[in-house]
mmCIF file with all atom_site columns, C-alpha atoms in Angstrom:
data_model
loop_
_atom_site.group_PDB
_atom_site.id
_atom_site.type_symbol
_atom_site.label_atom_id
_atom_site.label_alt_id
_atom_site.label_comp_id
_atom_site.label_asym_id
_atom_site.label_entity_id
_atom_site.label_seq_id
_atom_site.pdbx_PDB_ins_code
_atom_site.Cartn_x
_atom_site.Cartn_y
_atom_site.Cartn_z
_atom_site.occupancy
_atom_site.B_iso_or_equiv
_atom_site.pdbx_formal_charge
_atom_site.auth_seq_id
_atom_site.auth_comp_id
_atom_site.auth_asym_id
_atom_site.auth_atom_id
_atom_site.pdbx_PDB_model_num
ATOM 1   C CA . MET O 1 1   ? 4.028   71.371  95.112  1.00 50.00 ? 1   MET O CA 1
ATOM 2   C CA . GLN O 1 2   ? 0.792   70.157  93.565  1.00 54.00 ? 2   GLN O CA 1
ATOM 3   C CA . PRO O 1 3   ? -2.525  71.099  95.114  1.00 54.00 ? 3   PRO O CA 1
ATOM 4   C CA . SER O 1 4   ? -4.091  68.374  97.171  1.00 51.00 ? 4   SER O CA 1
ATOM 5   C CA . SER O 1 5   ? -6.646  66.378  95.213  1.00 51.00 ? 5   SER O CA 1
ATOM 6   C CA . ASN O 1 6   ? -8.631  65.569  98.339  1.00 46.00 ? 6   ASN O CA 1
ATOM 7   C CA . ILE O 1 7   ? -9.761  69.165  98.939  1.00 46.00 ? 7   ILE O CA 1
ATOM 8   C CA . PRO O 1 8   ? -13.551 68.912  99.084  1.00 43.00 ? 8   PRO O CA 1
ATOM 9   C CA . LYS O 1 9   ? -15.484 70.857  96.541  1.00 54.00 ? 9   LYS O CA 1
ATOM 10  C CA . SER O 1 10  ? -18.492 72.911  97.487  1.00 53.00 ? 10  SER O CA 1
ATOM 11  C CA . PRO O 1 11  ? -21.495 70.572  97.906  1.00 48.00 ? 11  PRO O CA 1
ATOM 12  C CA . ILE O 1 12  ? -23.569 72.822  95.671  1.00 46.00 ? 12  ILE O CA 1
ATOM 13  C CA . GLU O 1 13  ? -21.138 72.328  92.796  1.00 49.00 ? 13  GLU O CA 1
ATOM 14  C CA . LEU O 1 14  ? -21.675 68.586  93.072  1.00 47.00 ? 14  LEU O CA 1
ATOM 15  C CA . SER O 1 15  ? -25.423 68.726  93.523  1.00 65.00 ? 15  SER O CA 1
ATOM 16  C CA . MET O 1 16  ? -26.276 68.748  89.812  1.00 71.00 ? 16  MET O CA 1
ATOM 17  C CA . PRO O 1 17  ? -24.289 68.486  86.605  1.00 69.00 ? 17  PRO O CA 1
ATOM 18  C CA . LYS O 1 18  ? -23.703 71.622  84.558  1.00 76.00 ? 18  LYS O CA 1
ATOM 19  C CA . LYS O 1 19  ? -26.093 70.398  81.861  1.00 81.00 ? 19  LYS O CA 1
ATOM 20  C CA . LEU O 1 20  ? -28.899 70.785  84.436  1.00 83.00 ? 20  LEU O CA 1
ATOM 21  C CA . TRP O 1 21  ? -27.563 73.883  86.202  1.00 84.00 ? 21  TRP O CA 1
ATOM 22  C CA . ILE O 1 22  ? -27.250 75.971  83.073  1.00 86.00 ? 22  ILE O CA 1
ATOM 23  C CA . PRO O 1 23  ? -30.911 75.575  81.958  1.00 91.00 ? 23  PRO O CA 1
ATOM 24  C CA . TYR O 1 24  ? -32.011 76.189  85.562  1.00 91.00 ? 24  TYR O CA 1
ATOM 25  C CA . LEU O 1 25  ? -30.041 79.435  85.776  1.00 91.00 ? 25  LEU O CA 1
ATOM 26  C CA . ILE O 1 26  ? -31.220 80.471  82.304  1.00 94.00 ? 26  ILE O CA 1
ATOM 27  C CA . LEU O 1 27  ? -34.849 79.892  83.352  1.00 96.00 ? 27  LEU O CA 1
ATOM 28  C CA . LEU O 1 28  ? -34.315 82.000  86.478  1.00 96.00 ? 28  LEU O CA 1
ATOM 29  C CA . GLY O 1 29  ? -32.818 84.742  84.307  1.00 96.00 ? 29  GLY O CA 1
ATOM 30  C CA . ILE O 1 30  ? -35.610 84.589  81.720  1.00 97.00 ? 30  ILE O CA 1
ATOM 31  C CA . THR O 1 31  ? -38.256 84.796  84.440  1.00 97.00 ? 31  THR O CA 1
ATOM 32  C CA . LEU O 1 32  ? -36.469 87.715  86.065  1.00 97.00 ? 32  LEU O CA 1
ATOM 33  C CA . GLY O 1 33  ? -36.231 89.458  82.701  1.00 96.00 ? 33  GLY O CA 1
ATOM 34  C CA . ALA O 1 34  ? -39.917 88.858  81.962  1.00 96.00 ? 34  ALA O CA 1
ATOM 35  C CA . GLY O 1 35  ? -40.877 90.186  85.397  1.00 95.00 ? 35  GLY O CA 1
ATOM 36  C CA . LEU O 1 36  ? -38.783 93.298  84.936  1.00 95.00 ? 36  LEU O CA 1
ATOM 37  C CA . CYS O 1 37  ? -40.149 93.861  81.427  1.00 94.00 ? 37  CYS O CA 1
ATOM 38  C CA . ALA O 1 38  ? -43.743 93.534  82.604  1.00 93.00 ? 38  ALA O CA 1
ATOM 39  C CA . GLY O 1 39  ? -43.320 95.695  85.690  1.00 88.00 ? 39  GLY O CA 1
ATOM 40  C CA . VAL O 1 40  ? -40.777 98.263  84.551  1.00 88.00 ? 40  VAL O CA 1
ATOM 41  C CA . PHE O 1 41  ? -41.445 98.612  80.817  1.00 91.00 ? 41  PHE O CA 1
ATOM 42  C CA . ALA O 1 42  ? -44.948 97.406  79.950  1.00 91.00 ? 42  ALA O CA 1
ATOM 43  C CA . ALA O 1 43  ? -46.943 98.735  82.907  1.00 88.00 ? 43  ALA O CA 1
ATOM 44  C CA . PRO O 1 44  ? -45.768 102.372 82.673  1.00 87.00 ? 44  PRO O CA 1
ATOM 45  C CA . VAL O 1 45  ? -46.333 102.442 78.903  1.00 88.00 ? 45  VAL O CA 1
ATOM 46  C CA . ILE O 1 46  ? -49.770 100.827 79.101  1.00 88.00 ? 46  ILE O CA 1
ATOM 47  C CA . PHE O 1 47  ? -50.972 102.970 81.999  1.00 86.00 ? 47  PHE O CA 1
ATOM 48  C CA . HIS O 1 48  ? -49.678 106.161 80.379  1.00 84.00 ? 48  HIS O CA 1
ATOM 49  C CA . ALA O 1 49  ? -51.051 105.492 76.899  1.00 81.00 ? 49  ALA O CA 1
ATOM 50  C CA . ASP O 1 50  ? -52.792 108.879 76.924  1.00 79.00 ? 50  ASP O CA 1
ATOM 51  C CA . ASP O 1 51  ? -49.408 110.605 76.994  1.00 79.00 ? 51  ASP O CA 1
ATOM 52  C CA . LEU O 1 52  ? -48.337 108.701 73.881  1.00 79.00 ? 52  LEU O CA 1
ATOM 53  C CA . LEU O 1 53  ? -51.572 108.589 71.890  1.00 78.00 ? 53  LEU O CA 1
ATOM 54  C CA . GLY O 1 54  ? -53.431 111.630 73.103  1.00 76.00 ? 54  GLY O CA 1
ATOM 55  C CA . GLY O 1 55  ? -56.357 111.707 75.512  1.00 73.00 ? 55  GLY O CA 1
ATOM 56  C CA . GLY O 1 56  ? -59.454 109.589 75.327  1.00 74.00 ? 56  GLY O CA 1
ATOM 57  C CA . VAL O 1 57  ? -58.060 106.556 73.497  1.00 79.00 ? 57  VAL O CA 1
ATOM 58  C CA . LEU O 1 58  ? -58.238 104.073 76.367  1.00 83.00 ? 58  LEU O CA 1
ATOM 59  C CA . THR O 1 59  ? -59.901 104.288 79.756  1.00 85.00 ? 59  THR O CA 1
ATOM 60  C CA . HIS O 1 60  ? -57.987 103.315 82.879  1.00 84.00 ? 60  HIS O CA 1
ATOM 61  C CA . TYR O 1 61  ? -60.147 100.180 83.041  1.00 90.00 ? 61  TYR O CA 1
ATOM 62  C CA . GLN O 1 62  ? -59.201 99.194  79.477  1.00 89.00 ? 62  GLN O CA 1
ATOM 63  C CA . GLU O 1 63  ? -55.530 99.768  80.264  1.00 89.00 ? 63  GLU O CA 1
ATOM 64  C CA . GLY O 1 64  ? -55.941 97.453  83.253  1.00 90.00 ? 64  GLY O CA 1
ATOM 65  C CA . LEU O 1 65  ? -57.475 94.780  81.022  1.00 92.00 ? 65  LEU O CA 1
ATOM 66  C CA . ILE O 1 66  ? -54.459 94.959  78.714  1.00 91.00 ? 66  ILE O CA 1
ATOM 67  C CA . MET O 1 67  ? -52.023 94.729  81.624  1.00 93.00 ? 67  MET O CA 1
ATOM 68  C CA . THR O 1 68  ? -53.936 91.760  83.016  1.00 93.00 ? 68  THR O CA 1
ATOM 69  C CA . LYS O 1 69  ? -53.504 89.956  79.676  1.00 94.00 ? 69  LYS O CA 1
ATOM 70  C CA . VAL O 1 70  ? -49.753 90.576  79.877  1.00 93.00 ? 70  VAL O CA 1
ATOM 71  C CA . PHE O 1 71  ? -49.606 89.038  83.352  1.00 94.00 ? 71  PHE O CA 1
ATOM 72  C CA . LEU O 1 72  ? -51.866 86.120  82.399  1.00 94.00 ? 72  LEU O CA 1
ATOM 73  C CA . LYS O 1 73  ? -49.462 85.225  79.594  1.00 94.00 ? 73  LYS O CA 1
ATOM 74  C CA . MET O 1 74  ? -46.487 85.543  81.938  1.00 95.00 ? 74  MET O CA 1
ATOM 75  C CA . ASN O 1 75  ? -48.050 83.507  84.760  1.00 96.00 ? 75  ASN O CA 1
ATOM 76  C CA . TRP O 1 76  ? -47.285 80.144  83.141  1.00 96.00 ? 76  TRP O CA 1
ATOM 77  C CA . LEU O 1 77  ? -43.579 81.071  83.158  1.00 97.00 ? 77  LEU O CA 1
ATOM 78  C CA . VAL O 1 78  ? -43.737 82.156  86.801  1.00 97.00 ? 78  VAL O CA 1
ATOM 79  C CA . ASN O 1 79  ? -45.513 78.914  87.774  1.00 97.00 ? 79  ASN O CA 1
ATOM 80  C CA . LEU O 1 80  ? -42.999 76.777  85.868  1.00 97.00 ? 80  LEU O CA 1
ATOM 81  C CA . THR O 1 81  ? -40.089 78.605  87.484  1.00 97.00 ? 81  THR O CA 1
ATOM 82  C CA . CYS O 1 82  ? -41.571 78.320  90.983  1.00 97.00 ? 82  CYS O CA 1
ATOM 83  C CA . ALA O 1 83  ? -42.214 74.590  90.507  1.00 97.00 ? 83  ALA O CA 1
ATOM 84  C CA . LEU O 1 84  ? -38.657 74.035  89.320  1.00 96.00 ? 84  LEU O CA 1
ATOM 85  C CA . ILE O 1 85  ? -37.270 76.060  92.231  1.00 96.00 ? 85  ILE O CA 1
ATOM 86  C CA . LEU O 1 86  ? -39.247 73.818  94.580  1.00 95.00 ? 86  LEU O CA 1
ATOM 87  C CA . VAL O 1 87  ? -37.734 70.704  93.001  1.00 93.00 ? 87  VAL O CA 1
ATOM 88  C CA . VAL O 1 88  ? -34.135 71.969  92.915  1.00 91.00 ? 88  VAL O CA 1
ATOM 89  C CA . GLU O 1 89  ? -34.114 73.621  96.320  1.00 88.00 ? 89  GLU O CA 1
ATOM 90  C CA . GLY O 1 90  ? -36.081 70.751  97.870  1.00 87.00 ? 90  GLY O CA 1
ATOM 91  C CA . TYR O 1 91  ? -33.427 68.382  96.566  1.00 85.00 ? 91  TYR O CA 1
ATOM 92  C CA . HIS O 1 92  ? -30.693 70.551  98.050  1.00 83.00 ? 92  HIS O CA 1
ATOM 93  C CA . PHE O 1 93  ? -32.528 70.734  101.356 1.00 82.00 ? 93  PHE O CA 1
ATOM 94  C CA . LEU O 1 94  ? -33.012 66.973  101.556 1.00 83.00 ? 94  LEU O CA 1
ATOM 95  C CA . ARG O 1 95  ? -29.358 66.344  100.635 1.00 78.00 ? 95  ARG O CA 1
ATOM 96  C CA . PHE O 1 96  ? -28.218 68.791  103.367 1.00 79.00 ? 96  PHE O CA 1
ATOM 97  C CA . TRP O 1 97  ? -26.673 71.169  100.820 1.00 77.00 ? 97  TRP O CA 1
ATOM 98  C CA . ARG O 1 98  ? -28.091 74.184  102.563 1.00 76.00 ? 98  ARG O CA 1
ATOM 99  C CA . ASP O 1 99  ? -27.324 77.842  102.272 1.00 82.00 ? 99  ASP O CA 1
ATOM 100 C CA . GLN O 1 100 ? -29.486 80.270  104.238 1.00 88.00 ? 100 GLN O CA 1
ATOM 101 C CA . ILE O 1 101 ? -29.542 83.027  101.646 1.00 89.00 ? 101 ILE O CA 1
ATOM 102 C CA . THR O 1 102 ? -30.445 80.617  98.859  1.00 89.00 ? 102 THR O CA 1
ATOM 103 C CA . PHE O 1 103 ? -33.043 78.832  100.992 1.00 90.00 ? 103 PHE O CA 1
ATOM 104 C CA . TYR O 1 104 ? -34.838 81.982  102.117 1.00 94.00 ? 104 TYR O CA 1
ATOM 105 C CA . SER O 1 105 ? -34.715 83.707  98.734  1.00 95.00 ? 105 SER O CA 1
ATOM 106 C CA . ALA O 1 106 ? -36.056 80.529  97.092  1.00 95.00 ? 106 ALA O CA 1
ATOM 107 C CA . PHE O 1 107 ? -38.825 80.307  99.692  1.00 96.00 ? 107 PHE O CA 1
ATOM 108 C CA . VAL O 1 108 ? -39.849 83.937  99.187  1.00 97.00 ? 108 VAL O CA 1
ATOM 109 C CA . THR O 1 109 ? -39.669 83.593  95.393  1.00 98.00 ? 109 THR O CA 1
ATOM 110 C CA . VAL O 1 110 ? -41.910 80.522  95.363  1.00 97.00 ? 110 VAL O CA 1
ATOM 111 C CA . TRP O 1 111 ? -44.342 81.932  97.913  1.00 98.00 ? 111 TRP O CA 1
ATOM 112 C CA . THR O 1 112 ? -44.777 85.303  96.224  1.00 98.00 ? 112 THR O CA 1
ATOM 113 C CA . GLY O 1 113 ? -44.765 83.788  92.732  1.00 97.00 ? 113 GLY O CA 1
ATOM 114 C CA . PHE O 1 114 ? -47.575 81.381  93.521  1.00 98.00 ? 114 PHE O CA 1
ATOM 115 C CA . MET O 1 115 ? -49.455 84.059  95.486  1.00 97.00 ? 115 MET O CA 1
ATOM 116 C CA . PHE O 1 116 ? -49.343 86.313  92.440  1.00 97.00 ? 116 PHE O CA 1
ATOM 117 C CA . THR O 1 117 ? -50.368 83.703  89.881  1.00 97.00 ? 117 THR O CA 1
ATOM 118 C CA . LEU O 1 118 ? -52.776 81.601  91.920  1.00 97.00 ? 118 LEU O CA 1
ATOM 119 C CA . TYR O 1 119 ? -54.367 84.184  94.221  1.00 97.00 ? 119 TYR O CA 1
ATOM 120 C CA . TYR O 1 120 ? -54.006 87.794  93.092  1.00 96.00 ? 120 TYR O CA 1
ATOM 121 C CA . THR O 1 121 ? -54.322 87.378  89.325  1.00 95.00 ? 121 THR O CA 1
ATOM 122 C CA . PRO O 1 122 ? -57.520 85.269  89.434  1.00 96.00 ? 122 PRO O CA 1
ATOM 123 C CA . GLN O 1 123 ? -59.007 87.622  92.010  1.00 95.00 ? 123 GLN O CA 1
ATOM 124 C CA . ILE O 1 124 ? -58.268 90.674  89.868  1.00 94.00 ? 124 ILE O CA 1
ATOM 125 C CA . VAL O 1 125 ? -59.700 88.933  86.784  1.00 95.00 ? 125 VAL O CA 1
ATOM 126 C CA . GLN O 1 126 ? -62.852 88.194  88.776  1.00 95.00 ? 126 GLN O CA 1
ATOM 127 C CA . PHE O 1 127 ? -63.072 91.833  89.864  1.00 94.00 ? 127 PHE O CA 1
ATOM 128 C CA . GLN O 1 128 ? -62.632 93.010  86.275  1.00 92.00 ? 128 GLN O CA 1
ATOM 129 C CA . GLN O 1 129 ? -65.621 90.943  85.168  1.00 93.00 ? 129 GLN O CA 1
ATOM 130 C CA . GLU O 1 130 ? -67.811 93.287  87.199  1.00 92.00 ? 130 GLU O CA 1
ATOM 131 C CA . GLY O 1 131 ? -66.989 96.119  84.802  1.00 89.00 ? 131 GLY O CA 1
ATOM 132 C CA . GLU O 1 132 ? -65.483 99.562  85.013  1.00 90.00 ? 132 GLU O CA 1
ATOM 133 C CA . SER O 1 133 ? -67.277 100.423 88.250  1.00 90.00 ? 133 SER O CA 1
ATOM 134 C CA . ILE O 1 134 ? -64.862 98.107  90.091  1.00 89.00 ? 134 ILE O CA 1
ATOM 135 C CA . LEU O 1 135 ? -62.186 100.820 89.947  1.00 88.00 ? 135 LEU O CA 1
ATOM 136 C CA . THR O 1 136 ? -63.923 102.661 92.778  1.00 90.00 ? 136 THR O CA 1
ATOM 137 C CA . ASN O 1 137 ? -64.196 99.532  94.942  1.00 91.00 ? 137 ASN O CA 1
ATOM 138 C CA . ASP O 1 138 ? -61.937 99.768  98.005  1.00 94.00 ? 138 ASP O CA 1
ATOM 139 C CA . LEU O 1 139 ? -61.355 96.004  98.126  1.00 94.00 ? 139 LEU O CA 1
ATOM 140 C CA . PHE O 1 140 ? -60.214 96.009  94.484  1.00 93.00 ? 140 PHE O CA 1
ATOM 141 C CA . GLN O 1 141 ? -57.848 98.915  95.144  1.00 93.00 ? 141 GLN O CA 1
ATOM 142 C CA . LYS O 1 142 ? -56.277 97.134  98.132  1.00 96.00 ? 142 LYS O CA 1
ATOM 143 C CA . THR O 1 143 ? -56.037 93.827  96.274  1.00 94.00 ? 143 THR O CA 1
ATOM 144 C CA . HIS O 1 144 ? -54.370 95.517  93.318  1.00 93.00 ? 144 HIS O CA 1
ATOM 145 C CA . MET O 1 145 ? -51.915 97.360  95.555  1.00 95.00 ? 145 MET O CA 1
ATOM 146 C CA . MET O 1 146 ? -51.005 94.140  97.376  1.00 97.00 ? 146 MET O CA 1
ATOM 147 C CA . SER O 1 147 ? -50.537 92.303  94.079  1.00 95.00 ? 147 SER O CA 1
ATOM 148 C CA . GLU O 1 148 ? -48.105 95.027  92.993  1.00 94.00 ? 148 GLU O CA 1
ATOM 149 C CA . TRP O 1 149 ? -46.121 94.670  96.225  1.00 97.00 ? 149 TRP O CA 1
ATOM 150 C CA . ASP O 1 150 ? -46.200 90.897  95.951  1.00 97.00 ? 150 ASP O CA 1
ATOM 151 C CA . PHE O 1 151 ? -44.801 91.039  92.425  1.00 96.00 ? 151 PHE O CA 1
ATOM 152 C CA . LYS O 1 152 ? -42.070 93.488  93.441  1.00 96.00 ? 152 LYS O CA 1
ATOM 153 C CA . ILE O 1 153 ? -41.023 91.200  96.294  1.00 97.00 ? 153 ILE O CA 1
ATOM 154 C CA . PHE O 1 154 ? -41.052 88.260  93.853  1.00 97.00 ? 154 PHE O CA 1
ATOM 155 C CA . VAL O 1 155 ? -38.676 90.081  91.492  1.00 97.00 ? 155 VAL O CA 1
ATOM 156 C CA . VAL O 1 156 ? -36.313 91.083  94.327  1.00 97.00 ? 156 VAL O CA 1
ATOM 157 C CA . ALA O 1 157 ? -36.254 87.561  95.804  1.00 97.00 ? 157 ALA O CA 1
ATOM 158 C CA . LEU O 1 158 ? -35.652 86.037  92.371  1.00 97.00 ? 158 LEU O CA 1
ATOM 159 C CA . THR O 1 159 ? -32.810 88.513  91.829  1.00 97.00 ? 159 THR O CA 1
ATOM 160 C CA . VAL O 1 160 ? -31.238 87.466  95.142  1.00 96.00 ? 160 VAL O CA 1
ATOM 161 C CA . LEU O 1 161 ? -31.620 83.767  94.290  1.00 94.00 ? 161 LEU O CA 1
ATOM 162 C CA . LEU O 1 162 ? -30.085 84.107  90.837  1.00 94.00 ? 162 LEU O CA 1
ATOM 163 C CA . GLY O 1 163 ? -27.423 86.484  92.111  1.00 92.00 ? 163 GLY O CA 1
ATOM 164 C CA . ARG O 1 164 ? -26.468 84.105  94.885  1.00 90.00 ? 164 ARG O CA 1
ATOM 165 C CA . TYR O 1 165 ? -25.910 81.264  92.444  1.00 85.00 ? 165 TYR O CA 1
ATOM 166 C CA . LEU O 1 166 ? -23.985 83.432  90.025  1.00 84.00 ? 166 LEU O CA 1
ATOM 167 C CA . TYR O 1 167 ? -21.895 84.850  92.874  1.00 82.00 ? 167 TYR O CA 1
ATOM 168 C CA . ARG O 1 168 ? -21.025 81.352  94.025  1.00 72.00 ? 168 ARG O CA 1
ATOM 169 C CA . LYS O 1 169 ? -19.995 80.460  90.457  1.00 61.00 ? 169 LYS O CA 1
ATOM 170 C CA . ILE O 1 170 ? -22.230 77.411  90.269  1.00 50.00 ? 170 ILE O CA 1
ATOM 171 C CA . ALA O 1 171 ? -22.471 77.307  86.484  1.00 41.00 ? 171 ALA O CA 1
#
């Protein structure tokens, strides 16, 4: 007996052709990889440069300036990814192809991504312009801590979003 040809496919599978899905999923993966590299690999190396190079090479403030440059270069990728997520997930939402896990992880990814690039990063850059004395400022310390948490939540939400699509075998 042949399988019925009128079995409906998942609406997500029909939402976009593979030639659009594959670049979308690749962009999500690249952004996730860049976020992990910046947070897991670059930050510990930069902020522990004394262990590698010996003491007195860079101050904590100078290490922060270097890390800020890394995030400034990565922010364009985060903004592009968040904008594309808005377009794709907005299209799905308007077409009633809705999945709660995908919707909420996309929302959190976009929110935290834009918060990091458009709020925290410029604020930290502005703080850094005041010089090395900013490291003792309580507001700077709290802002920096919140930006770290925001970025961690961004990476987790992006992982859930990408994982959900890969789990559902969209590509």
